[in-house]
mmCIF file of C-alpha atoms in Angstrom:
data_model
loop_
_atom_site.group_PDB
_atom_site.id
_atom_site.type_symbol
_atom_site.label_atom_id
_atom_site.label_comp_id
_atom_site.label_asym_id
_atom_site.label_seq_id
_atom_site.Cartn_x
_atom_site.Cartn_y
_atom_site.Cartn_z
ATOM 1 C CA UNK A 1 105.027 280.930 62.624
ATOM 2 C CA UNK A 2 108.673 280.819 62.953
ATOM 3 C CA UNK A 3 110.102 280.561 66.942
ATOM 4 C CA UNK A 4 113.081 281.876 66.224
ATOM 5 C CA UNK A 5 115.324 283.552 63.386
ATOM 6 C CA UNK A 6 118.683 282.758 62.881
ATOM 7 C CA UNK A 7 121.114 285.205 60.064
ATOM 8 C CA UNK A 8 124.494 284.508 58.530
ATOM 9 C CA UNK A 9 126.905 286.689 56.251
ATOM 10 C CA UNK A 10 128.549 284.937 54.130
ATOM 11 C CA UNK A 11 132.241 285.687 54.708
ATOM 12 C CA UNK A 12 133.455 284.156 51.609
ATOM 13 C CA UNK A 13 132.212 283.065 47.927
ATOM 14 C CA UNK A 14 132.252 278.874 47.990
ATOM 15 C CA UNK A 15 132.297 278.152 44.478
ATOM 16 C CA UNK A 16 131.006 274.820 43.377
ATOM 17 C CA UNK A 17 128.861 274.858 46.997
ATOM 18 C CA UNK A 18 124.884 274.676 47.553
ATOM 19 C CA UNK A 19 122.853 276.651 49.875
ATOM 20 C CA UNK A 20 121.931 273.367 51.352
ATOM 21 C CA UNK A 21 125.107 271.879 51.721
ATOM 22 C CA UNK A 22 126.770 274.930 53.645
ATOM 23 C CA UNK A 23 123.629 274.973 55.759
ATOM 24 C CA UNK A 24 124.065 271.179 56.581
ATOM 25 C CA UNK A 25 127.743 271.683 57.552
ATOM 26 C CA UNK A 26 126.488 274.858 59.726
ATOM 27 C CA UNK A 27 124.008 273.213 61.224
ATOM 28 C CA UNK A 28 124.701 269.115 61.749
ATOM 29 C CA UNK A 29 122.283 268.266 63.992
ATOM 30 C CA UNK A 30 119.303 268.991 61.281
ATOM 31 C CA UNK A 31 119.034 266.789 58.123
ATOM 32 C CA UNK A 32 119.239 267.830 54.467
ATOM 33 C CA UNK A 33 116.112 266.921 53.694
ATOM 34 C CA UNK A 34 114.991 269.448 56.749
ATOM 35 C CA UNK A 35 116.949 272.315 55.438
ATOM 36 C CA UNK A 36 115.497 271.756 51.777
ATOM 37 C CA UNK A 37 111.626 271.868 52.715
ATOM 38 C CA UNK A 38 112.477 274.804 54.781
ATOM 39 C CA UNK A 39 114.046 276.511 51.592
ATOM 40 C CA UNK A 40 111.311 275.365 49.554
ATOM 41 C CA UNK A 41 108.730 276.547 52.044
ATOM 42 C CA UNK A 42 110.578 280.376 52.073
ATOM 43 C CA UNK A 43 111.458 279.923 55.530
ATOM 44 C CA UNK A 44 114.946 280.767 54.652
ATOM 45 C CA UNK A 45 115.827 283.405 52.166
ATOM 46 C CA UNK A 46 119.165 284.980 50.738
ATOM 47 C CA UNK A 47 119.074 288.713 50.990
ATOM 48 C CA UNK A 48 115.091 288.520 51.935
ATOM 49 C CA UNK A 49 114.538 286.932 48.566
ATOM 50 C CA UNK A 50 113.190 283.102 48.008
ATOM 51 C CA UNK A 51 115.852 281.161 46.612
ATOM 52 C CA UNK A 52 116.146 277.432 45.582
ATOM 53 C CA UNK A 53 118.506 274.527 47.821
ATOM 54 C CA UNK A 54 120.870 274.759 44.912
ATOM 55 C CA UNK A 55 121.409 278.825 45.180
ATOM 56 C CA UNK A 56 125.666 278.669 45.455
ATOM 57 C CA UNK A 57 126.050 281.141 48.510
ATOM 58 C CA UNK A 58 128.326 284.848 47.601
ATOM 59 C CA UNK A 59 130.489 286.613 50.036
ATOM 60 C CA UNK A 60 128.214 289.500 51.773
ATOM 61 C CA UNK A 61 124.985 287.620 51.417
ATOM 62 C CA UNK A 62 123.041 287.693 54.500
ATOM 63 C CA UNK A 63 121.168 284.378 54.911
ATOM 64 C CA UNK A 64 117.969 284.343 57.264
ATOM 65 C CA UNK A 65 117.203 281.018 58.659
ATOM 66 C CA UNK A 66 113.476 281.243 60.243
ATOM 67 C CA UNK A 67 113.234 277.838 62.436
ATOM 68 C CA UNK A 68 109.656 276.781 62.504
ATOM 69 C CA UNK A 69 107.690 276.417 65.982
ATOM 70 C CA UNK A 70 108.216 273.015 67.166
ATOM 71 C CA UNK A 71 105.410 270.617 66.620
ATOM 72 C CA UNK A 72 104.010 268.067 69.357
ATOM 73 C CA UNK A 73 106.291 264.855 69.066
ATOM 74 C CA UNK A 74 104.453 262.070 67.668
ATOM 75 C CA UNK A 75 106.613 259.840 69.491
ATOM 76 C CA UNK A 76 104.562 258.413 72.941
ATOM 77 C CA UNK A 77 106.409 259.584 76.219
ATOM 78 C CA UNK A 78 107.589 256.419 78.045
ATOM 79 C CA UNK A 79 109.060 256.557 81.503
ATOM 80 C CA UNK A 80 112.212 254.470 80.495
ATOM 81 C CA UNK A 81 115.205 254.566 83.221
ATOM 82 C CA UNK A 82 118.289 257.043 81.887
ATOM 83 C CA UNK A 83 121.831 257.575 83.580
ATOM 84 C CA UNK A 84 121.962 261.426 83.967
ATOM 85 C CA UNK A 85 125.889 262.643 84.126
ATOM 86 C CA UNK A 86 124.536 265.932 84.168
ATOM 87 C CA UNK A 87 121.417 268.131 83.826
ATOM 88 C CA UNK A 88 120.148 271.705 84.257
ATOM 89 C CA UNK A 89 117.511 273.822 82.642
ATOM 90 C CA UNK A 90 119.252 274.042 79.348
ATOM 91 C CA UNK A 91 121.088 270.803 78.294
ATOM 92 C CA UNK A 92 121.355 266.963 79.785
ATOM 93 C CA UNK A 93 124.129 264.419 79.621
ATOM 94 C CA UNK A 94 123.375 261.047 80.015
ATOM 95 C CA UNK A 95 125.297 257.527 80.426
ATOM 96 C CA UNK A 96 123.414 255.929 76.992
ATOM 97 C CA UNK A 97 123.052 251.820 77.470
ATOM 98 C CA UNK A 98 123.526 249.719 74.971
ATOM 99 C CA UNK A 99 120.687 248.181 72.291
ATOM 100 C CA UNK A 100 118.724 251.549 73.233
ATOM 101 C CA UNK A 101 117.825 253.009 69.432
ATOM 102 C CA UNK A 102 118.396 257.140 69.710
ATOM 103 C CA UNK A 103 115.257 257.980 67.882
ATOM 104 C CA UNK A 104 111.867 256.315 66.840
ATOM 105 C CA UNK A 105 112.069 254.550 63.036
ATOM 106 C CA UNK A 106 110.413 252.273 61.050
ATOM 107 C CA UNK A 107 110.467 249.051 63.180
ATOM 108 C CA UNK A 108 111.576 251.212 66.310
ATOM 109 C CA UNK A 109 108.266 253.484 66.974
ATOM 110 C CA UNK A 110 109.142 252.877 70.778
ATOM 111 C CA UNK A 111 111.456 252.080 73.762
ATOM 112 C CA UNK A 112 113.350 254.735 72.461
ATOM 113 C CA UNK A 113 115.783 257.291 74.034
ATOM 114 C CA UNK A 114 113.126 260.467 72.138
ATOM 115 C CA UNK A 115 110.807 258.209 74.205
ATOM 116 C CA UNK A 116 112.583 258.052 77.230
ATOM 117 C CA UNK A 117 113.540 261.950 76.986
ATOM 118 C CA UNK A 118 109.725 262.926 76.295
ATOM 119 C CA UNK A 119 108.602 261.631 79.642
ATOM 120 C CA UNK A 120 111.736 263.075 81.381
ATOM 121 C CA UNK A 121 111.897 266.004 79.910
ATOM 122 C CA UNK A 122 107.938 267.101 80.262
ATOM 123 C CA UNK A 123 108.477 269.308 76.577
ATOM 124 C CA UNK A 124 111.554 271.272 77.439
ATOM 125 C CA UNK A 125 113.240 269.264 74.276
ATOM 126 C CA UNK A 126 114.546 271.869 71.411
ATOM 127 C CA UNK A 127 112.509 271.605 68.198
ATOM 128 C CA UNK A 128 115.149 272.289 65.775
ATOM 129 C CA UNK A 129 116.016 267.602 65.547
ATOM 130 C CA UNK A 130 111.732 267.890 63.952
ATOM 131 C CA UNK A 131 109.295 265.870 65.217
ATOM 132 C CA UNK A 132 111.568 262.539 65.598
ATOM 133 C CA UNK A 133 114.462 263.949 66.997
ATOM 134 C CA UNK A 134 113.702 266.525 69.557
ATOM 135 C CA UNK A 135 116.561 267.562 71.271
ATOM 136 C CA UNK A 136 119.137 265.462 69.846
ATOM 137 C CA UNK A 137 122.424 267.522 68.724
ATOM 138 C CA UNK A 138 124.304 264.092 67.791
ATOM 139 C CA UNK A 139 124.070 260.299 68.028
ATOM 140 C CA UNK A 140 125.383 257.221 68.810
ATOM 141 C CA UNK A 141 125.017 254.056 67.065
ATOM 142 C CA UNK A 142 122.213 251.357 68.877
ATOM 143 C CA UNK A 143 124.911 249.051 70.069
ATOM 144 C CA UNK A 144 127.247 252.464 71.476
ATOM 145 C CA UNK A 145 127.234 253.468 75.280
ATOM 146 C CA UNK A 146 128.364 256.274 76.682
ATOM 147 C CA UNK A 147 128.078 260.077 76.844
ATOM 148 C CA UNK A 148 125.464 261.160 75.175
ATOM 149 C CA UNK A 149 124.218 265.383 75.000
ATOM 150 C CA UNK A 150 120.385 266.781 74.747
ATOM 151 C CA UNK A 151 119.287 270.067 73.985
ATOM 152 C CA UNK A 152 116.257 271.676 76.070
ATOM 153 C CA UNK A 153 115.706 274.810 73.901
ATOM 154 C CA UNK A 154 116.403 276.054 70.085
ATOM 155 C CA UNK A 155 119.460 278.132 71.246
ATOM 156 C CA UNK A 156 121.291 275.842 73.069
ATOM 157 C CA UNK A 157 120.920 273.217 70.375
ATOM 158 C CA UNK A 158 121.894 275.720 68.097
ATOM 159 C CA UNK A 159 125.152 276.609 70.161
ATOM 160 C CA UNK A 160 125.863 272.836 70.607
ATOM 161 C CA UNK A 161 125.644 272.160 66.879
ATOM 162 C CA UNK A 162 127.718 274.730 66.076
ATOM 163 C CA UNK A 163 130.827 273.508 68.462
ATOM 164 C CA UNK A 164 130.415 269.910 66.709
ATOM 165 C CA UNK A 165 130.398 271.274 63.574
ATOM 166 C CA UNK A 166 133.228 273.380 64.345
ATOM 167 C CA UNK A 167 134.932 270.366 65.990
ATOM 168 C CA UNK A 168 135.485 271.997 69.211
ATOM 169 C CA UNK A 169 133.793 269.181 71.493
ATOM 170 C CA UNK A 170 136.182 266.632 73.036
ATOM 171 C CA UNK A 171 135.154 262.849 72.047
ATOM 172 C CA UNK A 172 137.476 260.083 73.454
ATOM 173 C CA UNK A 173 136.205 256.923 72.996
ATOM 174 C CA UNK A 174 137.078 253.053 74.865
ATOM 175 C CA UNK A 175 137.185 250.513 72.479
ATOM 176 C CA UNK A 176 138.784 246.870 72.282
ATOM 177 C CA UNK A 177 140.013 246.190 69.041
ATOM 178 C CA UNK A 178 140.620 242.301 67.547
ATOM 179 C CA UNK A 179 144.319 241.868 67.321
ATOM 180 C CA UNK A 180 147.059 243.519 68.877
ATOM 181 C CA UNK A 181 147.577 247.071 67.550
ATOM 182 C CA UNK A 182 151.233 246.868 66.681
ATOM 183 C CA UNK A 183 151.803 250.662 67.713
ATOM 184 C CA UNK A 184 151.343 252.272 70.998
ATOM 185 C CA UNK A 185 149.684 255.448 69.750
ATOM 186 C CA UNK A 186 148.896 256.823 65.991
ATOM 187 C CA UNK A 187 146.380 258.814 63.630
ATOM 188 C CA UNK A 188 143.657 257.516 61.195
ATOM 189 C CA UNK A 189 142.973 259.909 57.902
ATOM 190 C CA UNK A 190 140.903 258.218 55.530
ATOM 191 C CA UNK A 191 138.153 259.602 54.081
ATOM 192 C CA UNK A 192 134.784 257.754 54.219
ATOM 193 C CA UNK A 193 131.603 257.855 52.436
ATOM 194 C CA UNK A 194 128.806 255.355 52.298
ATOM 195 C CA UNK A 195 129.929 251.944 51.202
ATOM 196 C CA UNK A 196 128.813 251.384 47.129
ATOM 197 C CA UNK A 197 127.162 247.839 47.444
ATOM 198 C CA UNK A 198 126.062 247.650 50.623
ATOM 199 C CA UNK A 199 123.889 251.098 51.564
ATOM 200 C CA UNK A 200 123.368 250.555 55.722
ATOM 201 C CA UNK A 201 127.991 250.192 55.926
ATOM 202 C CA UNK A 202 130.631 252.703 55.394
ATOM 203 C CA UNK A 203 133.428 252.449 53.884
ATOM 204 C CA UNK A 204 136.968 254.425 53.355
ATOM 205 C CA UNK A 205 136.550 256.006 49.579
ATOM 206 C CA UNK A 206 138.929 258.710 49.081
ATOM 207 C CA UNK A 207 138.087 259.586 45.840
ATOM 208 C CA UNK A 208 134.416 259.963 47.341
ATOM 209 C CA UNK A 209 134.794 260.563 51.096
ATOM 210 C CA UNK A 210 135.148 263.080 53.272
ATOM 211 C CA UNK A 211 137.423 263.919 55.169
ATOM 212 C CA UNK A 212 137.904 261.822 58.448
ATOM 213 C CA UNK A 213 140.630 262.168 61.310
ATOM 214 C CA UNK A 214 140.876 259.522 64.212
ATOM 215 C CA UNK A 215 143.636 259.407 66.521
ATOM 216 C CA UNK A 216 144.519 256.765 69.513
ATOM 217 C CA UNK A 217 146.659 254.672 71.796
ATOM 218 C CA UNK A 218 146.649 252.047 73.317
ATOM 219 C CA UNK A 219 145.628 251.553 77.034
ATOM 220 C CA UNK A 220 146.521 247.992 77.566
ATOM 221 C CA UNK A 221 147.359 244.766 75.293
ATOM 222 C CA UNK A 222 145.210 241.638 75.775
ATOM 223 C CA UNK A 223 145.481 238.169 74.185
ATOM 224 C CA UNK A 224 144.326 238.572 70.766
ATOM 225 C CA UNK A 225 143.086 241.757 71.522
ATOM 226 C CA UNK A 226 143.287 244.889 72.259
ATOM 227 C CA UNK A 227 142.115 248.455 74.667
ATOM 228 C CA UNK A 228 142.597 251.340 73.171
ATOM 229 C CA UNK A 229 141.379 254.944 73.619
ATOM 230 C CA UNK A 230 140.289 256.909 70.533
ATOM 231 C CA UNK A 231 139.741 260.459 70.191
ATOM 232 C CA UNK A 232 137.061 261.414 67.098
ATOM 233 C CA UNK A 233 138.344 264.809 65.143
ATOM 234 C CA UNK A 234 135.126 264.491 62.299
ATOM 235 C CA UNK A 235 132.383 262.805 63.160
ATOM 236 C CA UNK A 236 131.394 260.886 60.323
ATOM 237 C CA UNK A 237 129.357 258.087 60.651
ATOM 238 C CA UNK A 238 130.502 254.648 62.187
ATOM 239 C CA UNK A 239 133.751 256.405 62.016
ATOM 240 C CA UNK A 240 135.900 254.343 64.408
ATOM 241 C CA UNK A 241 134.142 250.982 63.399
ATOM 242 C CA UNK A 242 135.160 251.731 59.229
ATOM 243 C CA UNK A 243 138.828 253.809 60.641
ATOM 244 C CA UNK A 244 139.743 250.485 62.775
ATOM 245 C CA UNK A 245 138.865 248.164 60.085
ATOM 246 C CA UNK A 246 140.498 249.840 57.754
ATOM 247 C CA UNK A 247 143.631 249.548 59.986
ATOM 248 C CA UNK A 248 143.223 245.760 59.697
ATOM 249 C CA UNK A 249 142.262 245.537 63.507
ATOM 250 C CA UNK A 250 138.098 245.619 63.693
ATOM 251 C CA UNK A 251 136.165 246.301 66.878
ATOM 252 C CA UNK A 252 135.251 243.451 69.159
ATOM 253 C CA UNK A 253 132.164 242.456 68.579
ATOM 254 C CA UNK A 254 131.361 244.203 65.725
ATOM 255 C CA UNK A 255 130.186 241.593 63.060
ATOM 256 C CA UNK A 256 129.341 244.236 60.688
ATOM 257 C CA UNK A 257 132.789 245.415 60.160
ATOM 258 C CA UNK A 258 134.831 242.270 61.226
ATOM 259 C CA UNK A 259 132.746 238.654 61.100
ATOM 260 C CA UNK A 260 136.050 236.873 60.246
ATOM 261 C CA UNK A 261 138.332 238.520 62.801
ATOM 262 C CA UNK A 262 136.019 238.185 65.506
ATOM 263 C CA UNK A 263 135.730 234.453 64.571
ATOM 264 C CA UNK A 264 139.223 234.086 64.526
ATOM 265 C CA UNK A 265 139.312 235.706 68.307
ATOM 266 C CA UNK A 266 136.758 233.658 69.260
ATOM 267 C CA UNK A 267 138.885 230.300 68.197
ATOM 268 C CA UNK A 268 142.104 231.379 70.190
ATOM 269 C CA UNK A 269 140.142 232.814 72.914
ATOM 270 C CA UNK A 270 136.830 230.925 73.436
ATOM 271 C CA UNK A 271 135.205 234.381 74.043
ATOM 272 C CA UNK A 272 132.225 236.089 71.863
ATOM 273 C CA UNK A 273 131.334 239.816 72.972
ATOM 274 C CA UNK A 274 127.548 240.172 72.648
ATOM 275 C CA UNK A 275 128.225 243.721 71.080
ATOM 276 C CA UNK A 276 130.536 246.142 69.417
ATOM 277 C CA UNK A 277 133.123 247.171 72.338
ATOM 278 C CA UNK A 278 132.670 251.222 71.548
ATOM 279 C CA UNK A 279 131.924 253.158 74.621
ATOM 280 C CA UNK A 280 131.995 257.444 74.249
ATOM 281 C CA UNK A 281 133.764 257.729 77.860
ATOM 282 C CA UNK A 282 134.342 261.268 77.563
ATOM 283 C CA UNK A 283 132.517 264.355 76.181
ATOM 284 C CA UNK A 284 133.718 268.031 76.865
ATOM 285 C CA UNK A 285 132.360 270.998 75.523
ATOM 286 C CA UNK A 286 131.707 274.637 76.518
ATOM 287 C CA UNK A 287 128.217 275.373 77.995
ATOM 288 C CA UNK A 288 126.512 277.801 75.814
ATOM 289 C CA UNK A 289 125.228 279.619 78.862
ATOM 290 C CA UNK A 290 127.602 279.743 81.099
ATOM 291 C CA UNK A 291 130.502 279.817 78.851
ATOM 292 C CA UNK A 292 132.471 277.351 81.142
ATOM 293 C CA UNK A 293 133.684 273.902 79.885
ATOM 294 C CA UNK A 294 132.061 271.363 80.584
ATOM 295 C CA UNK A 295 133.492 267.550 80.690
ATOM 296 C CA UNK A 296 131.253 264.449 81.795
ATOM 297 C CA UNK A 297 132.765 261.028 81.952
ATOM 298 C CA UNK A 298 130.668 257.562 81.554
ATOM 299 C CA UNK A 299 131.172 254.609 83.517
ATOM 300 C CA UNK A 300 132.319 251.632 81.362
ATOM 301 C CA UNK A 301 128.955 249.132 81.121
ATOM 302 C CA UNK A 302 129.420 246.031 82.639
ATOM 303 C CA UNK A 303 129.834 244.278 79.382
ATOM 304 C CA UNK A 304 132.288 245.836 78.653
ATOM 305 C CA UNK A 305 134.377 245.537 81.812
ATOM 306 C CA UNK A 306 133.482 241.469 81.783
ATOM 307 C CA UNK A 307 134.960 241.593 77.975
ATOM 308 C CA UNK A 308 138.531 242.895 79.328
ATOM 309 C CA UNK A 309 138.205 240.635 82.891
ATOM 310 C CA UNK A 310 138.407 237.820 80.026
ATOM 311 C CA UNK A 311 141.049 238.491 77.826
ATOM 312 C CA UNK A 312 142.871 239.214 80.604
ATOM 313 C CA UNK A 313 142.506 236.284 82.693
ATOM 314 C CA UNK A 314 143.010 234.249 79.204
ATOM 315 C CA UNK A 315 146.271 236.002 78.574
ATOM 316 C CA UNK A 316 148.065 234.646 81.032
ATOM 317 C CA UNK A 317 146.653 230.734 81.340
#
């Protein structure tokens, strides 16, 4: 039995475009895979009639998207401690630590934040993430802190994917960078897609990207190093790790991205961070209830404050 029916005209023909794919881009928080079983299963139809995930989508066509009733998560409530920013009785923000996972995986079944949120939450999580990801309308990587947004019900999960998607939530991001950024400010566009030898990276590919837009400056130089803030305009994944390497200037800490420039800071500096330095300091968006905007900022973890009380203090010995 579906819990709740959502409809879209199409407002234009997008030739060359999948049912699937458009519903993807509409609706980011739910995976492909999601959106093709639901097609499959009937559970959304073009013009009432059963269609396949490769149906390309026609100006005027109404699309009916029936959102199943969510199931019990199989995830195990755990009372795990969480940093609210903010909460009422539709949506949560919280202060997200680092080496806490997002959502239960193979090798991750618990100690999760799903986990964490289960127990808090006492089943006001939206269904629309499935049974692994109740609730979550984006993510940050396990090693990422900061501001981090659940959903308590379909619609506002709905209305929160639909401002990501349409890239109307503010994302500004502290980072420390290895190197010294020679500019004070500038933008990143280079498209990014998953990297071809090496499936869990990304990579910039712009004959097979998509699309990606960063844009920063800097906050304050460091020996060998350097703070900068970063503000995401996509939100592709590891977007600021691949956009900052690609500069020539990887993340501190992040071995994934830059083993060899993070050695080479730890020579000149004697420091190692025990992390990527990426902390999501500040999220604003409009609250789909009250219509007001909304913006929560996240203390910097300590790690992250020792990491610039170092290079600072080495700077100048």
């Amino acid at each position: 039995m579906s819990a709740r029916v959502e409809a879209i005209v199409i407002e234009k023909t997008l030739p060359a475009e999948r049912l699937d794919t458009f519903l993807r881009a509409r609706f980011p928080a739910v995976s492909r895979g999601a959106i093709q079983r639901l097609i499959e299963q009937g559970e959304i139809k073009v013009d009432g009639r059963v269609v396949k995930p490769t149906h390309m989508p026609h100006a005027g066509e109404r699309v009916e998207v029936h959102w199943p009733e969510a199931r019990p998560a199989q995830a195990r409530p755990e009372e795990l401690p969480l940093e609210i920013l903010y909460e009422d009785e539709t949506l949560l923000v919280l202060n997200k630590p680092a080496g806490l996972v997002v959502h239960p995986a193979a090798g991750h079944e618990e100690h999760t934040l799903v986990n964490a949120l289960l127990h808090h939450c006492a089943g006001q999580l939206s269904g629309i993430g499935g049974v692994a990801r109740p609730g979550i309308v984006h993510r940050l990587d396990k090693e990422t802190t900061g501001c981090l947004v659940v959903a308590k019900n379909d619609e506002t999960h709905l209305a929160l994917s639909a401002q990501f998607a349409g890239r109307k939530v503010e994302k500004k991001y502290a980072l420390i960078t290895c190197g010294e950024l020679p500019r004070d400010q500038g933008e990143i566009r280079a498209a990014i897609a998953r990297h071809p030898s090496h499936r869990k990276r990304m990579a910039v590919d712009d004959d097979m990207g998509r699309a990606a837009h960063t844009s920063y400056r800097v906050l304050e130089r460091l020996r060998s190093a350097t703070l900068v803030e970063a503000a995401l305009h996509t939100g592709r994944t590891h977007q600021i790790r691949v956009h900052f390497q690609f500069l020539g200037f990887p993340l501190l800490g992040d071995l994934t991205y830059g083993n060899r420039q993070n050695q080479r800071l730890a020579e000149l500096t004697g420091y190692r961070a025990p992390r990527q330095m990426l902390h999501a300091e500040v999220l604003r968006f409009i609250h789909p209830r009250s219509g007001r905007p909304l913006k929560l900022h996240a203390p910097r973890p300590t790690d992250f404050i020792d990491a610039l009380e170092v290079l600072r203090a080495d700077r100048f010995t």
